[in-house]
GROMACS .gro file of C-alpha atoms in nm:
model
  419
    1UNK     CA    1   2.749   0.903  -3.036
    2UNK     CA    2   2.630   0.551  -3.114
    3UNK     CA    3   2.695   0.193  -3.012
    4UNK     CA    4   2.591  -0.139  -3.167
    5UNK     CA    5   2.286  -0.178  -2.944
    6UNK     CA    6   2.203   0.173  -2.830
    7UNK     CA    7   2.382   0.406  -2.592
    8UNK     CA    8   2.731   0.319  -2.462
    9UNK     CA    9   2.655   0.478  -2.123
   10UNK     CA   10   2.401   0.200  -2.076
   11UNK     CA   11   2.563  -0.079  -2.280
   12UNK     CA   12   2.925  -0.047  -2.169
   13UNK     CA   13   2.929  -0.243  -1.843
   14UNK     CA   14   2.741  -0.535  -2.001
   15UNK     CA   15   3.039  -0.655  -2.201
   16UNK     CA   16   3.264  -0.698  -1.898
   17UNK     CA   17   2.982  -0.843  -1.687
   18UNK     CA   18   2.915  -1.108  -1.952
   19UNK     CA   19   3.269  -1.241  -1.906
   20UNK     CA   20   3.196  -1.305  -1.536
   21UNK     CA   21   2.836  -1.435  -1.536
   22UNK     CA   22   2.857  -1.584  -1.189
   23UNK     CA   23   3.060  -1.312  -1.019
   24UNK     CA   24   3.016  -0.945  -0.935
   25UNK     CA   25   3.347  -0.772  -0.995
   26UNK     CA   26   3.488  -0.558  -0.714
   27UNK     CA   27   3.491  -0.180  -0.724
   28UNK     CA   28   3.871  -0.191  -0.747
   29UNK     CA   29   3.855  -0.409  -1.060
   30UNK     CA   30   3.582  -0.198  -1.220
   31UNK     CA   31   3.785   0.117  -1.158
   32UNK     CA   32   4.060  -0.028  -1.375
   33UNK     CA   33   3.861  -0.222  -1.637
   34UNK     CA   34   3.508  -0.081  -1.676
   35UNK     CA   35   3.612   0.118  -1.983
   36UNK     CA   36   3.807  -0.162  -2.153
   37UNK     CA   37   3.525  -0.214  -2.405
   38UNK     CA   38   3.608   0.127  -2.553
   39UNK     CA   39   3.969   0.031  -2.634
   40UNK     CA   40   4.056   0.054  -3.001
   41UNK     CA   41   4.432   0.093  -2.961
   42UNK     CA   42   4.705  -0.130  -2.819
   43UNK     CA   43   4.811   0.132  -2.565
   44UNK     CA   44   4.739   0.027  -2.207
   45UNK     CA   45   4.704   0.384  -2.080
   46UNK     CA   46   4.416   0.568  -2.249
   47UNK     CA   47   4.527   0.840  -2.491
   48UNK     CA   48   4.417   1.201  -2.447
   49UNK     CA   49   4.214   1.334  -2.739
   50UNK     CA   50   4.191   1.711  -2.774
   51UNK     CA   51   3.986   1.736  -3.092
   52UNK     CA   52   3.654   1.917  -3.067
   53UNK     CA   53   3.515   1.772  -3.392
   54UNK     CA   54   3.525   1.434  -3.567
   55UNK     CA   55   3.514   1.333  -3.934
   56UNK     CA   56   3.194   1.189  -4.080
   57UNK     CA   57   3.188   0.863  -4.277
   58UNK     CA   58   3.354   0.881  -4.619
   59UNK     CA   59   3.074   0.690  -4.793
   60UNK     CA   60   2.776   0.924  -4.855
   61UNK     CA   61   2.541   0.627  -4.823
   62UNK     CA   62   2.647   0.589  -4.459
   63UNK     CA   63   2.559   0.947  -4.364
   64UNK     CA   64   2.272   0.977  -4.116
   65UNK     CA   65   2.182   1.301  -3.936
   66UNK     CA   66   2.329   1.319  -3.587
   67UNK     CA   67   2.481   0.974  -3.609
   68UNK     CA   68   2.844   0.898  -3.682
   69UNK     CA   69   2.917   0.535  -3.611
   70UNK     CA   70   3.277   0.433  -3.674
   71UNK     CA   71   3.273   0.056  -3.745
   72UNK     CA   72   3.634   0.033  -3.624
   73UNK     CA   73   3.545   0.198  -3.291
   74UNK     CA   74   3.172   0.143  -3.235
   75UNK     CA   75   3.185   0.245  -2.870
   76UNK     CA   76   3.407   0.545  -2.934
   77UNK     CA   77   3.225   0.726  -3.215
   78UNK     CA   78   3.166   1.101  -3.191
   79UNK     CA   79   3.045   1.405  -3.379
   80UNK     CA   80   3.120   1.714  -3.174
   81UNK     CA   81   3.267   1.744  -2.825
   82UNK     CA   82   2.973   1.943  -2.685
   83UNK     CA   83   2.777   1.620  -2.737
   84UNK     CA   84   3.040   1.358  -2.652
   85UNK     CA   85   3.416   1.309  -2.663
   86UNK     CA   86   3.653   1.013  -2.616
   87UNK     CA   87   3.791   1.093  -2.272
   88UNK     CA   88   3.464   1.192  -2.105
   89UNK     CA   89   3.298   0.883  -2.258
   90UNK     CA   90   3.555   0.659  -2.088
   91UNK     CA   91   3.508   0.845  -1.762
   92UNK     CA   92   3.130   0.802  -1.781
   93UNK     CA   93   3.172   0.431  -1.850
   94UNK     CA   94   3.373   0.384  -1.530
   95UNK     CA   95   3.143   0.604  -1.323
   96UNK     CA   96   2.839   0.412  -1.447
   97UNK     CA   97   2.994   0.090  -1.317
   98UNK     CA   98   3.108   0.235  -0.985
   99UNK     CA   99   2.778   0.408  -0.911
  100UNK     CA  100   2.565   0.120  -1.035
  101UNK     CA  101   2.356   0.362  -1.241
  102UNK     CA  102   2.388   0.558  -1.568
  103UNK     CA  103   2.619   0.855  -1.511
  104UNK     CA  104   2.684   1.175  -1.706
  105UNK     CA  105   2.968   1.421  -1.654
  106UNK     CA  106   2.952   1.801  -1.644
  107UNK     CA  107   3.199   2.088  -1.628
  108UNK     CA  108   3.169   2.123  -1.249
  109UNK     CA  109   2.963   2.007  -0.955
  110UNK     CA  110   2.753   2.323  -0.973
  111UNK     CA  111   2.688   2.279  -1.345
  112UNK     CA  112   2.564   1.926  -1.265
  113UNK     CA  113   2.332   2.063  -0.996
  114UNK     CA  114   2.207   2.331  -1.236
  115UNK     CA  115   2.144   2.071  -1.508
  116UNK     CA  116   1.951   1.857  -1.259
  117UNK     CA  117   1.724   2.144  -1.155
  118UNK     CA  118   1.667   2.247  -1.517
  119UNK     CA  119   1.578   1.888  -1.609
  120UNK     CA  120   1.335   1.824  -1.321
  121UNK     CA  121   1.199   2.180  -1.345
  122UNK     CA  122   1.035   2.195  -1.000
  123UNK     CA  123   0.841   2.491  -0.868
  124UNK     CA  124   0.976   2.432  -0.517
  125UNK     CA  125   1.298   2.280  -0.379
  126UNK     CA  126   1.342   2.179  -0.015
  127UNK     CA  127   1.709   2.202   0.074
  128UNK     CA  128   1.901   2.208   0.403
  129UNK     CA  129   2.232   2.372   0.485
  130UNK     CA  130   2.528   2.235   0.298
  131UNK     CA  131   2.720   2.378   0.007
  132UNK     CA  132   2.641   2.745  -0.045
  133UNK     CA  133   2.693   2.714  -0.422
  134UNK     CA  134   2.376   2.504  -0.459
  135UNK     CA  135   2.182   2.773  -0.276
  136UNK     CA  136   2.331   3.022  -0.522
  137UNK     CA  137   2.197   2.821  -0.816
  138UNK     CA  138   1.849   2.818  -0.661
  139UNK     CA  139   1.872   3.195  -0.614
  140UNK     CA  140   1.943   3.231  -0.986
  141UNK     CA  141   1.652   3.004  -1.071
  142UNK     CA  142   1.423   3.214  -0.853
  143UNK     CA  143   1.522   3.517  -1.058
  144UNK     CA  144   1.443   3.331  -1.380
  145UNK     CA  145   1.121   3.149  -1.296
  146UNK     CA  146   1.021   3.225  -0.938
  147UNK     CA  147   1.139   2.890  -0.797
  148UNK     CA  148   1.073   2.876  -0.423
  149UNK     CA  149   1.341   2.751  -0.184
  150UNK     CA  150   1.209   2.573   0.126
  151UNK     CA  151   1.382   2.459   0.445
  152UNK     CA  152   1.447   2.084   0.440
  153UNK     CA  153   1.432   2.039   0.815
  154UNK     CA  154   1.107   2.231   0.863
  155UNK     CA  155   0.789   2.020   0.868
  156UNK     CA  156   0.589   2.330   0.781
  157UNK     CA  157   0.802   2.394   0.473
  158UNK     CA  158   0.794   2.029   0.363
  159UNK     CA  159   0.415   2.045   0.378
  160UNK     CA  160   0.426   2.313   0.105
  161UNK     CA  161   0.580   2.070  -0.146
  162UNK     CA  162   0.363   1.945  -0.431
  163UNK     CA  163   0.398   1.665  -0.689
  164UNK     CA  164   0.694   1.725  -0.917
  165UNK     CA  165   0.885   1.931  -0.661
  166UNK     CA  166   1.230   1.833  -0.532
  167UNK     CA  167   1.361   1.727  -0.194
  168UNK     CA  168   1.738   1.776  -0.213
  169UNK     CA  169   1.951   1.623   0.062
  170UNK     CA  170   2.323   1.672   0.101
  171UNK     CA  171   2.470   1.386   0.301
  172UNK     CA  172   2.716   1.391   0.459
  173UNK     CA  173   2.669   1.763   0.506
  174UNK     CA  174   2.918   2.033   0.414
  175UNK     CA  175   3.118   2.138   0.616
  176UNK     CA  176   3.049   1.920   0.920
  177UNK     CA  177   3.056   1.572   0.767
  178UNK     CA  178   2.732   1.482   0.947
  179UNK     CA  179   2.478   1.254   0.777
  180UNK     CA  180   2.107   1.292   0.702
  181UNK     CA  181   1.853   1.007   0.694
  182UNK     CA  182   1.779   0.929   0.327
  183UNK     CA  183   1.520   0.662   0.406
  184UNK     CA  184   1.318   0.922   0.597
  185UNK     CA  185   1.330   1.167   0.306
  186UNK     CA  186   1.239   0.891   0.060
  187UNK     CA  187   0.923   0.832   0.260
  188UNK     CA  188   0.847   1.205   0.260
  189UNK     CA  189   0.907   1.225  -0.117
  190UNK     CA  190   0.670   0.933  -0.179
  191UNK     CA  191   0.409   1.091   0.047
  192UNK     CA  192   0.427   1.421  -0.139
  193UNK     CA  193   0.489   1.297  -0.494
  194UNK     CA  194   0.832   1.463  -0.507
  195UNK     CA  195   1.167   1.371  -0.655
  196UNK     CA  196   1.442   1.286  -0.407
  197UNK     CA  197   1.785   1.406  -0.513
  198UNK     CA  198   2.107   1.369  -0.317
  199UNK     CA  199   2.445   1.539  -0.315
  200UNK     CA  200   2.668   1.249  -0.211
  201UNK     CA  201   3.001   1.424  -0.274
  202UNK     CA  202   3.127   1.375   0.083
  203UNK     CA  203   3.072   0.998   0.081
  204UNK     CA  204   3.100   0.830  -0.258
  205UNK     CA  205   3.094   0.454  -0.290
  206UNK     CA  206   3.213   0.239  -0.124
  207UNK     CA  207   3.102   0.448   0.178
  208UNK     CA  208   2.736   0.482   0.081
  209UNK     CA  209   2.501   0.402  -0.208
  210UNK     CA  210   2.195   0.631  -0.214
  211UNK     CA  211   2.033   0.425  -0.490
  212UNK     CA  212   1.986   0.145  -0.237
  213UNK     CA  213   1.751   0.384  -0.059
  214UNK     CA  214   1.545   0.473  -0.365
  215UNK     CA  215   1.701   0.808  -0.457
  216UNK     CA  216   1.603   0.942  -0.801
  217UNK     CA  217   1.919   1.135  -0.888
  218UNK     CA  218   2.260   1.138  -0.719
  219UNK     CA  219   2.499   1.422  -0.787
  220UNK     CA  220   2.867   1.453  -0.708
  221UNK     CA  221   3.121   1.723  -0.736
  222UNK     CA  222   3.364   1.497  -0.921
  223UNK     CA  223   3.628   1.761  -0.847
  224UNK     CA  224   3.656   1.602  -0.505
  225UNK     CA  225   3.692   1.224  -0.459
  226UNK     CA  226   3.647   1.112  -0.820
  227UNK     CA  227   3.923   1.355  -0.919
  228UNK     CA  228   4.119   1.293  -0.603
  229UNK     CA  229   4.426   1.498  -0.699
  230UNK     CA  230   4.306   1.859  -0.677
  231UNK     CA  231   4.365   1.911  -1.049
  232UNK     CA  232   4.030   1.895  -1.231
  233UNK     CA  233   3.680   2.041  -1.216
  234UNK     CA  234   3.401   1.790  -1.277
  235UNK     CA  235   3.037   1.731  -1.197
  236UNK     CA  236   2.846   1.402  -1.214
  237UNK     CA  237   2.479   1.310  -1.228
  238UNK     CA  238   2.368   0.950  -1.190
  239UNK     CA  239   2.004   0.848  -1.206
  240UNK     CA  240   1.786   0.550  -1.127
  241UNK     CA  241   1.847   0.268  -1.377
  242UNK     CA  242   1.473   0.218  -1.426
  243UNK     CA  243   1.453   0.577  -1.555
  244UNK     CA  244   1.750   0.544  -1.792
  245UNK     CA  245   1.563   0.490  -2.119
  246UNK     CA  246   1.344   0.789  -2.050
  247UNK     CA  247   1.585   1.030  -1.882
  248UNK     CA  248   1.921   0.971  -2.051
  249UNK     CA  249   1.830   1.103  -2.399
  250UNK     CA  250   1.664   1.410  -2.245
  251UNK     CA  251   1.959   1.486  -2.017
  252UNK     CA  252   2.204   1.443  -2.306
  253UNK     CA  253   2.003   1.681  -2.522
  254UNK     CA  254   1.980   1.941  -2.249
  255UNK     CA  255   2.353   1.914  -2.174
  256UNK     CA  256   2.420   1.979  -2.541
  257UNK     CA  257   2.237   2.312  -2.517
  258UNK     CA  258   2.352   2.410  -2.169
  259UNK     CA  259   2.708   2.358  -2.292
  260UNK     CA  260   2.832   2.250  -1.949
  261UNK     CA  261   3.049   1.970  -2.083
  262UNK     CA  262   3.370   1.832  -1.942
  263UNK     CA  263   3.692   1.929  -2.119
  264UNK     CA  264   3.912   1.664  -2.280
  265UNK     CA  265   4.198   1.709  -2.033
  266UNK     CA  266   3.958   1.683  -1.740
  267UNK     CA  267   3.805   1.365  -1.882
  268UNK     CA  268   4.150   1.213  -1.919
  269UNK     CA  269   4.250   1.317  -1.567
  270UNK     CA  270   3.927   1.171  -1.434
  271UNK     CA  271   3.997   0.830  -1.589
  272UNK     CA  272   4.349   0.833  -1.449
  273UNK     CA  273   4.218   0.926  -1.104
  274UNK     CA  274   3.951   0.657  -1.087
  275UNK     CA  275   4.208   0.382  -1.131
  276UNK     CA  276   4.300   0.423  -0.762
  277UNK     CA  277   3.957   0.538  -0.644
  278UNK     CA  278   3.869   0.264  -0.396
  279UNK     CA  279   4.221   0.253  -0.252
  280UNK     CA  280   4.211   0.626  -0.183
  281UNK     CA  281   3.860   0.644  -0.038
  282UNK     CA  282   3.912   0.356   0.205
  283UNK     CA  283   4.245   0.495   0.325
  284UNK     CA  284   4.107   0.846   0.367
  285UNK     CA  285   3.795   0.732   0.553
  286UNK     CA  286   3.992   0.506   0.787
  287UNK     CA  287   4.247   0.778   0.864
  288UNK     CA  288   3.975   1.037   0.923
  289UNK     CA  289   3.801   0.804   1.166
  290UNK     CA  290   4.124   0.751   1.360
  291UNK     CA  291   4.182   1.126   1.379
  292UNK     CA  292   3.826   1.193   1.494
  293UNK     CA  293   3.848   0.918   1.758
  294UNK     CA  294   4.179   1.059   1.881
  295UNK     CA  295   4.044   1.416   1.897
  296UNK     CA  296   3.736   1.302   2.090
  297UNK     CA  297   3.950   1.105   2.333
  298UNK     CA  298   4.193   1.394   2.385
  299UNK     CA  299   3.914   1.647   2.427
  300UNK     CA  300   3.782   1.442   2.717
  301UNK     CA  301   4.119   1.463   2.896
  302UNK     CA  302   4.143   1.761   3.127
  303UNK     CA  303   4.453   1.966   3.055
  304UNK     CA  304   4.526   1.819   2.713
  305UNK     CA  305   4.615   2.043   2.421
  306UNK     CA  306   4.300   1.942   2.237
  307UNK     CA  307   4.074   2.019   2.534
  308UNK     CA  308   4.243   2.357   2.571
  309UNK     CA  309   4.150   2.471   2.220
  310UNK     CA  310   3.878   2.247   2.071
  311UNK     CA  311   3.516   2.295   2.180
  312UNK     CA  312   3.335   2.065   1.935
  313UNK     CA  313   3.409   1.788   1.682
  314UNK     CA  314   3.149   1.719   1.413
  315UNK     CA  315   3.142   1.405   1.199
  316UNK     CA  316   2.886   1.138   1.112
  317UNK     CA  317   3.064   0.900   1.351
  318UNK     CA  318   2.978   1.135   1.639
  319UNK     CA  319   2.605   1.126   1.576
  320UNK     CA  320   2.416   0.911   1.832
  321UNK     CA  321   2.292   0.672   1.561
  322UNK     CA  322   2.650   0.578   1.471
  323UNK     CA  323   2.671   0.374   1.789
  324UNK     CA  324   2.333   0.203   1.745
  325UNK     CA  325   2.340  -0.139   1.580
  326UNK     CA  326   2.091  -0.144   1.293
  327UNK     CA  327   2.036   0.233   1.295
  328UNK     CA  328   1.954   0.422   0.975
  329UNK     CA  329   2.304   0.570   0.980
  330UNK     CA  330   2.481   0.236   1.007
  331UNK     CA  331   2.265   0.103   0.721
  332UNK     CA  332   2.318   0.413   0.506
  333UNK     CA  333   2.696   0.430   0.548
  334UNK     CA  334   2.817   0.070   0.580
  335UNK     CA  335   3.159   0.151   0.435
  336UNK     CA  336   3.259   0.421   0.685
  337UNK     CA  337   3.162   0.770   0.787
  338UNK     CA  338   3.356   0.984   0.542
  339UNK     CA  339   3.696   1.158   0.526
  340UNK     CA  340   3.570   1.511   0.611
  341UNK     CA  341   3.498   1.649   0.956
  342UNK     CA  342   3.491   1.984   1.133
  343UNK     CA  343   3.636   2.115   1.456
  344UNK     CA  344   3.541   2.432   1.640
  345UNK     CA  345   3.809   2.620   1.830
  346UNK     CA  346   3.735   2.850   2.122
  347UNK     CA  347   3.782   3.173   1.929
  348UNK     CA  348   3.784   3.311   1.577
  349UNK     CA  349   4.151   3.410   1.612
  350UNK     CA  350   4.252   3.057   1.709
  351UNK     CA  351   4.067   2.909   1.412
  352UNK     CA  352   4.216   3.168   1.178
  353UNK     CA  353   4.573   3.111   1.297
  354UNK     CA  354   4.601   2.734   1.346
  355UNK     CA  355   4.615   2.634   0.974
  356UNK     CA  356   4.933   2.837   0.911
  357UNK     CA  357   5.109   2.644   1.187
  358UNK     CA  358   5.057   2.304   1.021
  359UNK     CA  359   5.300   2.138   0.781
  360UNK     CA  360   5.117   1.834   0.640
  361UNK     CA  361   4.777   2.000   0.606
  362UNK     CA  362   4.751   2.258   0.328
  363UNK     CA  363   4.541   2.560   0.417
  364UNK     CA  364   4.308   2.561   0.118
  365UNK     CA  365   3.946   2.514   0.020
  366UNK     CA  366   3.800   2.205  -0.149
  367UNK     CA  367   3.841   1.846  -0.035
  368UNK     CA  368   3.891   1.489  -0.149
  369UNK     CA  369   4.249   1.516  -0.276
  370UNK     CA  370   4.539   1.288  -0.186
  371UNK     CA  371   4.677   1.572   0.025
  372UNK     CA  372   4.512   1.664   0.354
  373UNK     CA  373   4.351   2.006   0.367
  374UNK     CA  374   4.233   2.226   0.651
  375UNK     CA  375   4.030   2.538   0.589
  376UNK     CA  376   3.930   2.826   0.807
  377UNK     CA  377   3.591   2.792   0.646
  378UNK     CA  378   3.508   3.160   0.676
  379UNK     CA  379   3.749   3.217   0.386
  380UNK     CA  380   3.500   3.073   0.136
  381UNK     CA  381   3.166   3.062   0.320
  382UNK     CA  382   3.074   3.406   0.451
  383UNK     CA  383   2.783   3.282   0.665
  384UNK     CA  384   2.969   3.012   0.855
  385UNK     CA  385   3.067   3.016   1.223
  386UNK     CA  386   3.407   3.190   1.232
  387UNK     CA  387   3.543   2.934   1.478
  388UNK     CA  388   3.499   2.639   1.242
  389UNK     CA  389   3.781   2.455   1.069
  390UNK     CA  390   3.693   2.200   0.800
  391UNK     CA  391   3.933   1.908   0.770
  392UNK     CA  392   3.968   1.690   0.459
  393UNK     CA  393   4.191   1.391   0.524
  394UNK     CA  394   4.423   1.275   0.249
  395UNK     CA  395   4.630   0.960   0.209
  396UNK     CA  396   4.915   1.049   0.443
  397UNK     CA  397   4.976   0.832   0.749
  398UNK     CA  398   4.711   0.921   1.006
  399UNK     CA  399   4.961   0.931   1.293
  400UNK     CA  400   5.174   1.183   1.102
  401UNK     CA  401   4.863   1.397   1.062
  402UNK     CA  402   4.791   1.358   1.435
  403UNK     CA  403   5.144   1.469   1.521
  404UNK     CA  404   5.110   1.767   1.287
  405UNK     CA  405   4.797   1.875   1.474
  406UNK     CA  406   4.978   1.836   1.806
  407UNK     CA  407   5.272   2.052   1.702
  408UNK     CA  408   5.033   2.303   1.547
  409UNK     CA  409   4.836   2.334   1.872
  410UNK     CA  410   5.162   2.369   2.065
  411UNK     CA  411   5.262   2.655   1.833
  412UNK     CA  412   4.916   2.808   1.874
  413UNK     CA  413   4.959   2.803   2.251
  414UNK     CA  414   5.274   3.016   2.216
  415UNK     CA  415   5.112   3.266   1.977
  416UNK     CA  416   5.015   3.578   2.174
  417UNK     CA  417   4.758   3.675   1.908
  418UNK     CA  418   4.570   3.347   1.962
  419UNK     CA  419   4.513   3.400   2.333
   0.00000   0.00000   0.00000
């Protein structure tokens, strides 16, 4: 895939920015227009291309190995869909603008994490709790090359890291929605000569921007908030702009051989989803905060339904630093504390039975969709506390969600199997 001046992943945003030399466009505007430079058709809505292969130039004199520039569509020229394709190219153009760094898409969040570990090729990775799938990838890598997994929150384990190793931080953390201090881990990475990578799935922009804190690579499960409609699998890697010229060609080449590319339908769905990205994230984060505040308030009231069943509420907003002006947490998450939180009920049976009594929350795994989800987390994470329920807030009215929780707890109180 070629462009007039190099790589479209890097060049794309420049065309729109040049039209507004004295203004930084908002995230909402970029979500709708960051891929306009790719347009080569009068249709306003991007078409969906399903072809896996693309014709070479008709003139033999124009044939160059692994280059297939179409003069009529210089930013939308392709060879084979395992390398690049129209819909994923548009999606990457928008993501590059939203993340403020070159972004590549993958078939899933786990395939993006795998590609990142393969690319950096560390001998040791320090990782905390978080998504069990990433731990599964590291287990596979240990089988292949002996990679050592270290505990992120152990000073003794961090001391084992050597130059070229990886400190991987998931923040906010799955499933609790609690945050980890990226500035602290950046200092540790600098001290030890390590790469700092971050899984920022639970708080995409505009909630936080890890690149402002010197992160080397940011990954997202794009299935969640970038997708936003529970209908596509996607992974995203974005990397420091100052490393783009060096890292982008290597990552593209390795993706070609790993084969973990996004499908055409998923690329198209991703573009459609990002058009409303900022609107969704802000609404979801605000509603989640209202629900958390309400739960905390009700839990403190003796005799309330919430206090009768809920023993703990976990969310970044409930960490002590959230209330401290100028704290690392307030600096790291200026846009809000994320739309996911967890609640612990008093017993496993209560946690298992509450989701089926709700009407607006779907009992399902995953997160980030327009619909609110609640999951008895033990369904998909075998090592988790059996009393934990993970809540992903959608775009419904927060007070409707509150009332659904109230009626669900009332029904739970009448359930003899929950006592």
